[in-house]
CSV table of C-alpha atoms in Angstrom, one decimal:
chain,number,residue,atom,x,y,z
A,110,UNK,CA,0.0,0.0,-0.1
A,111,UNK,CA,1.5,3.3,-1.0
A,112,UNK,CA,-1.4,5.6,0.0
A,113,UNK,CA,-3.6,5.5,3.1
A,114,UNK,CA,-6.5,7.7,4.0
A,115,UNK,CA,-7.5,7.7,7.7
A,116,UNK,CA,-9.6,10.9,7.5
A,117,UNK,CA,-12.0,11.1,10.4
A,118,UNK,CA,-10.7,8.1,12.2
A,119,UNK,CA,-10.3,9.5,15.7
A,120,UNK,CA,-6.9,9.2,17.4
A,121,UNK,CA,-7.2,7.2,20.5
A,122,UNK,CA,-4.4,7.6,23.1
A,123,UNK,CA,-2.0,8.8,20.5
A,124,UNK,CA,-2.6,5.9,18.1
A,125,UNK,CA,-4.4,6.3,14.8
A,126,UNK,CA,-7.0,3.7,14.0
A,127,UNK,CA,-6.0,1.7,11.0
A,128,UNK,CA,-2.4,2.9,10.8
A,129,UNK,CA,-0.2,0.0,11.8
A,130,UNK,CA,3.4,-1.3,11.3
A,131,UNK,CA,2.4,-3.1,8.2
A,132,UNK,CA,2.5,0.1,6.2
A,133,UNK,CA,6.3,0.3,5.7
A,134,UNK,CA,5.9,1.2,2.0
A,135,UNK,CA,3.5,4.0,2.7
A,136,UNK,CA,4.3,7.2,0.8
A,137,UNK,CA,1.2,9.3,1.1
A,138,UNK,CA,-0.9,9.6,4.3
A,139,UNK,CA,-4.1,11.6,4.7
A,140,UNK,CA,-5.1,12.3,8.3
A,141,UNK,CA,-7.8,15.0,8.0
A,142,UNK,CA,-9.8,15.6,11.2
A,143,UNK,CA,-8.3,12.8,13.4
A,144,UNK,CA,-7.5,14.9,16.5
A,145,UNK,CA,-3.9,13.6,16.8
A,146,UNK,CA,-2.1,15.3,19.7
A,147,UNK,CA,1.2,13.3,19.8
A,148,UNK,CA,3.4,11.5,17.3
A,149,UNK,CA,4.9,9.2,19.9
A,150,UNK,CA,2.8,6.1,19.1
A,151,UNK,CA,2.8,6.4,15.3
A,152,UNK,CA,4.6,3.5,13.5
A,153,UNK,CA,7.8,4.1,11.5
A,154,UNK,CA,7.0,5.2,8.0
A,155,UNK,CA,10.4,5.4,6.3
A,156,UNK,CA,9.1,6.1,2.7
A,157,UNK,CA,6.5,8.6,3.7
A,158,UNK,CA,6.8,11.8,1.6
A,159,UNK,CA,3.4,13.5,1.7
A,160,UNK,CA,1.0,14.1,4.7
A,161,UNK,CA,-2.4,15.7,4.3
A,162,UNK,CA,-4.0,18.1,5.0
A,163,UNK,CA,-1.5,20.2,2.9
A,164,UNK,CA,-0.8,23.6,4.5
A,165,UNK,CA,-1.0,22.1,8.0
A,166,UNK,CA,1.7,24.0,9.9
A,167,UNK,CA,3.1,20.7,11.4
A,168,UNK,CA,3.2,18.7,8.1
A,169,UNK,CA,7.0,18.9,7.9
A,170,UNK,CA,7.4,18.0,11.6
A,171,UNK,CA,5.1,15.0,11.1
A,172,UNK,CA,7.1,13.8,8.0
A,173,UNK,CA,10.4,14.0,9.9
A,174,UNK,CA,9.1,12.4,13.0
A,175,UNK,CA,7.5,9.3,11.4
A,176,UNK,CA,10.6,8.7,9.3
A,177,UNK,CA,12.8,8.7,12.4
A,178,UNK,CA,10.6,6.4,14.5
């Protein structure tokens, strides 16, 4: 899977429903309206290159964080 949309899937205790360690090939991730408050429990996504929603002030921070996990 290269693209995953988890829009409107609420974040529970820092985890995103549907986003698991099996997505190592993920390149595009859409997380519109999920209420994520921390990146600490996101899986490592080494090939991630695009996070939606675009224009989000934390998009670059999210990309760097999940690549380094």
